[in-house]
Coordinates of C-alpha atoms in Angstrom, one line a residue:
X1 CA 0.0 0.0 0.0
X2 CA 2.9 2.4 0.8
X3 CA 4.4 1.9 -2.6
X4 CA 1.1 2.4 -4.3
X5 CA 0.6 5.7 -2.4
X6 CA 4.1 6.8 -3.3
X7 CA 3.5 6.2 -7.0
X8 CA 0.1 8.0 -6.8
X9 CA 1.7 11.1 -5.1
X10 CA 4.5 11.1 -7.6
X11 CA 2.0 11.2 -10.4
X12 CA 0.1 14.1 -8.8
X13 CA 3.3 16.1 -8.3
X14 CA 4.3 15.8 -12.0
X15 CA 1.2 17.5 -13.3
X16 CA -1.0 20.5 -12.7
X17 CA -2.9 18.2 -10.3
X18 CA -0.5 19.2 -7.6
X19 CA -2.5 22.4 -7.3
X20 CA -5.9 20.6 -7.2
X21 CA -7.3 20.9 -3.6
X22 CA -9.2 17.6 -4.3
X23 CA -5.8 15.8 -3.9
X24 CA -5.1 17.4 -0.5
X25 CA -6.5 14.4 1.4
X26 CA -4.2 12.0 -0.5
X27 CA -1.2 14.2 0.2
X28 CA -2.1 14.5 3.8
X29 CA -2.3 10.8 4.2
X30 CA 1.1 10.6 2.6
X31 CA 2.5 12.9 5.2
X32 CA 1.1 10.7 8.0
X33 CA 2.6 7.7 6.3
X34 CA 6.0 9.4 6.3
X35 CA 5.6 10.0 10.0
X36 CA 4.8 6.4 10.7
X37 CA 7.2 4.7 8.5
X38 CA 10.3 6.9 8.7
X39 CA 10.2 7.9 5.0
X40 CA 10.6 11.5 3.7
X41 CA 9.4 13.4 0.7
X42 CA 10.1 17.1 0.8
X43 CA 8.5 17.9 -2.5
X44 CA 5.2 16.3 -1.5
X45 CA 5.2 18.1 1.8
X46 CA 5.9 21.5 0.2
X47 CA 3.0 20.8 -2.2
X48 CA 0.7 20.3 0.9
X49 CA 1.8 23.7 2.4
X50 CA 1.3 25.4 -1.0
X51 CA -2.2 24.0 -1.2
X52 CA -2.9 25.4 2.3
X53 CA -1.7 28.8 1.0
X54 CA -4.2 28.7 -1.8
X55 CA -7.0 27.2 0.3
X56 CA -6.7 28.6 3.9
X57 CA -10.0 27.0 4.8
X58 CA -8.5 23.6 4.4
X59 CA -5.5 24.3 6.6
X60 CA -4.7 21.4 8.9
X61 CA -2.4 22.4 11.8
X62 CA -1.7 18.8 12.8
X63 CA -0.4 17.9 9.3
X64 CA 1.6 21.1 9.2
X65 CA 3.3 20.2 12.5
X66 CA 4.2 16.8 11.1
X67 CA 5.7 18.4 8.0
X68 CA 7.8 20.8 10.1
X69 CA 9.0 18.1 12.4
X70 CA 10.0 15.9 9.4
X71 CA 11.9 18.9 8.0
X72 CA 13.8 19.1 11.4
X73 CA 15.0 15.6 11.0
X74 CA 16.8 16.5 7.7
X75 CA 19.1 19.1 9.3
X76 CA 21.6 20.6 8.3
X77 CA 19.7 20.9 5.0
X78 CA 17.5 23.9 4.5
X79 CA 14.2 22.0 4.4
X80 CA 12.8 23.7 7.4
X81 CA 13.4 27.1 6.0
X82 CA 11.7 26.1 2.7
X83 CA 8.7 24.9 4.7
X84 CA 8.5 27.9 6.9
X85 CA 8.4 30.3 3.9
X86 CA 5.2 28.6 2.8
X87 CA 3.4 29.0 6.1
X88 CA 0.3 31.2 6.3
X89 CA 0.7 34.4 8.4
X90 CA -2.2 33.2 10.6
X91 CA -0.1 30.1 11.5
X92 CA 1.9 32.3 13.9
X93 CA -1.0 32.2 16.3
X94 CA -0.7 28.4 16.6
X95 CA 1.2 27.6 19.8
X96 CA 2.5 24.2 18.7
X97 CA 3.8 25.4 15.4
X98 CA 5.5 28.3 17.3
X99 CA 7.2 25.7 19.6
X100 CA 8.5 23.8 16.6
X101 CA 9.8 26.9 15.0
X102 CA 11.7 27.6 18.2
X103 CA 13.1 24.1 18.2
X104 CA 14.4 24.8 14.7
X105 CA 16.0 28.1 15.9
X106 CA 17.9 26.5 18.8
X107 CA 18.9 23.4 16.7
X108 CA 20.3 25.7 14.0
X109 CA 22.3 27.5 16.8
X110 CA 23.5 24.0 17.9
X111 CA 22.1 24.7 21.4
X112 CA 21.6 20.9 21.8
X113 CA 21.1 21.0 25.6
X114 CA 18.2 23.4 25.3
X115 CA 16.8 21.5 22.3
X116 CA 16.6 18.2 24.1
X117 CA 15.1 19.9 27.1
X118 CA 12.3 21.3 25.0
X119 CA 11.8 17.9 23.2
X120 CA 11.5 16.1 26.5
X121 CA 8.7 18.5 27.4
X122 CA 6.7 17.6 24.3
X123 CA 7.0 13.8 24.1
X124 CA 3.6 13.2 22.5
X125 CA 4.3 15.5 19.6
X126 CA 7.9 14.4 18.8
X127 CA 7.1 10.7 19.3
X128 CA 4.6 10.8 16.5
X129 CA 7.6 11.1 14.1
X130 CA 9.2 7.7 13.8
X131 CA 12.9 7.8 14.5
X132 CA 12.8 11.5 15.3
X133 CA 15.3 11.4 18.1
X134 CA 17.9 9.4 16.2
X135 CA 17.5 11.6 13.1
X136 CA 18.4 14.6 15.3
X137 CA 21.3 12.7 16.8
X138 CA 22.7 12.2 13.3
X139 CA 22.9 16.0 13.0
X140 CA 24.5 16.3 16.4
X141 CA 27.1 13.7 15.4
X142 CA 27.7 15.7 12.2
X143 CA 28.4 18.8 14.2
X144 CA 30.5 17.0 16.7
X145 CA 32.5 15.4 13.9
X146 CA 33.5 18.7 12.3
X147 CA 34.0 20.5 15.6
X148 CA 35.8 18.4 18.1
X149 CA 39.1 16.5 18.2
X150 CA 38.2 14.9 21.6
X151 CA 35.1 15.3 23.7
X152 CA 34.2 14.3 27.3
X153 CA 32.1 11.2 27.2
X154 CA 29.5 12.6 29.5
X155 CA 29.3 15.8 27.5
X156 CA 28.7 13.8 24.3
X157 CA 26.0 11.7 26.0
X158 CA 24.2 15.0 27.0
X159 CA 24.6 16.5 23.5
X160 CA 22.9 13.3 22.1
X161 CA 19.9 13.8 24.5
X162 CA 21.1 12.3 27.8
X163 CA 21.6 8.8 26.4
X164 CA 22.8 5.8 28.4
X165 CA 26.3 4.1 28.0
X166 CA 25.0 1.3 25.8
X167 CA 23.4 3.8 23.4
X168 CA 26.4 6.0 23.5
X169 CA 28.7 3.1 22.5
X170 CA 26.4 2.5 19.5
X171 CA 26.8 6.1 18.2
X172 CA 30.6 6.1 18.9
X173 CA 30.9 2.8 16.9
X174 CA 28.6 4.1 14.1
X175 CA 30.8 7.1 13.4
X176 CA 34.1 5.3 13.8
X177 CA 35.1 7.3 16.9
X178 CA 37.4 5.9 19.6
X179 CA 36.6 5.4 23.3
X180 CA 39.5 6.5 25.4
X181 CA 38.0 6.2 28.9
X182 CA 36.5 9.5 29.9
X183 CA 37.2 10.9 26.5
X184 CA 36.0 10.1 23.0
X185 CA 38.5 10.7 20.3
X186 CA 36.6 12.1 17.3
X187 CA 39.2 13.0 14.7
X188 CA 42.5 14.9 14.1
X189 CA 41.3 18.3 13.1
X190 CA 44.8 19.8 12.5
X191 CA 44.3 19.8 8.7
X192 CA 41.1 21.7 9.1
X193 CA 42.7 24.5 11.2
X194 CA 46.1 24.9 9.7
X195 CA 46.8 28.3 8.3
X196 CA 47.8 28.3 4.6
X197 CA 50.1 30.7 2.8
X198 CA 48.5 31.9 -0.4
X199 CA 50.7 33.4 -3.1
X200 CA 49.2 35.4 -5.9
X201 CA 51.0 35.9 -9.2
X202 CA 49.8 38.8 -11.3
X203 CA 51.5 39.4 -14.7
X204 CA 52.3 43.0 -15.7
X205 CA 50.4 42.6 -18.9
X206 CA 47.2 42.1 -16.9
X207 CA 47.8 45.3 -15.0
X208 CA 48.6 47.5 -18.0
X209 CA 45.0 48.2 -19.1
X210 CA 44.1 49.3 -15.5
X211 CA 47.1 51.6 -15.2
X212 CA 46.0 53.5 -18.3
X213 CA 42.9 54.5 -16.5
X214 CA 44.8 56.1 -13.6

């Protein structure tokens, strides 16, 4: 059934039918399927938000929340920004959507401690998105991987949402990091921070036309 729906939606998106409000229910069911089955289709979700723009009376805040949360799971890509640009102005009055927008802001700032604190305060909302927490942890690991050379083990566990030792070992192994007791070795970042000498060679012939203007 999932594959059939995927093909149906793909057919809708390829034609003018993507702007037909009669297809909104199909697209909304597809959003719910993404939430349940840990799949993701940004183009389809943007089409839903565009239809809400054209048909404000059909706006569904619950579906919109799911779309925004799914976009969060694809950080550091700009999916959330794309979705946010299609939101109706009246959406700003929706408290839940405002909370999700705040989650996006602090996630973009890499304030992971505050992010997880907020997520733990809204378990029913976030738990509706299959694999939500692990998807965010992938982004956290991406940031850690390009930022740290070594990191305190407890600090890493907190950045990943206060996970236990067994779960921490899973993520350390997944990214090829090394457990060194109280520290986790991430990578040698020397090559990323070394200063480089840049020498520019400019031929006189290239400067001659400019000198005639002086």
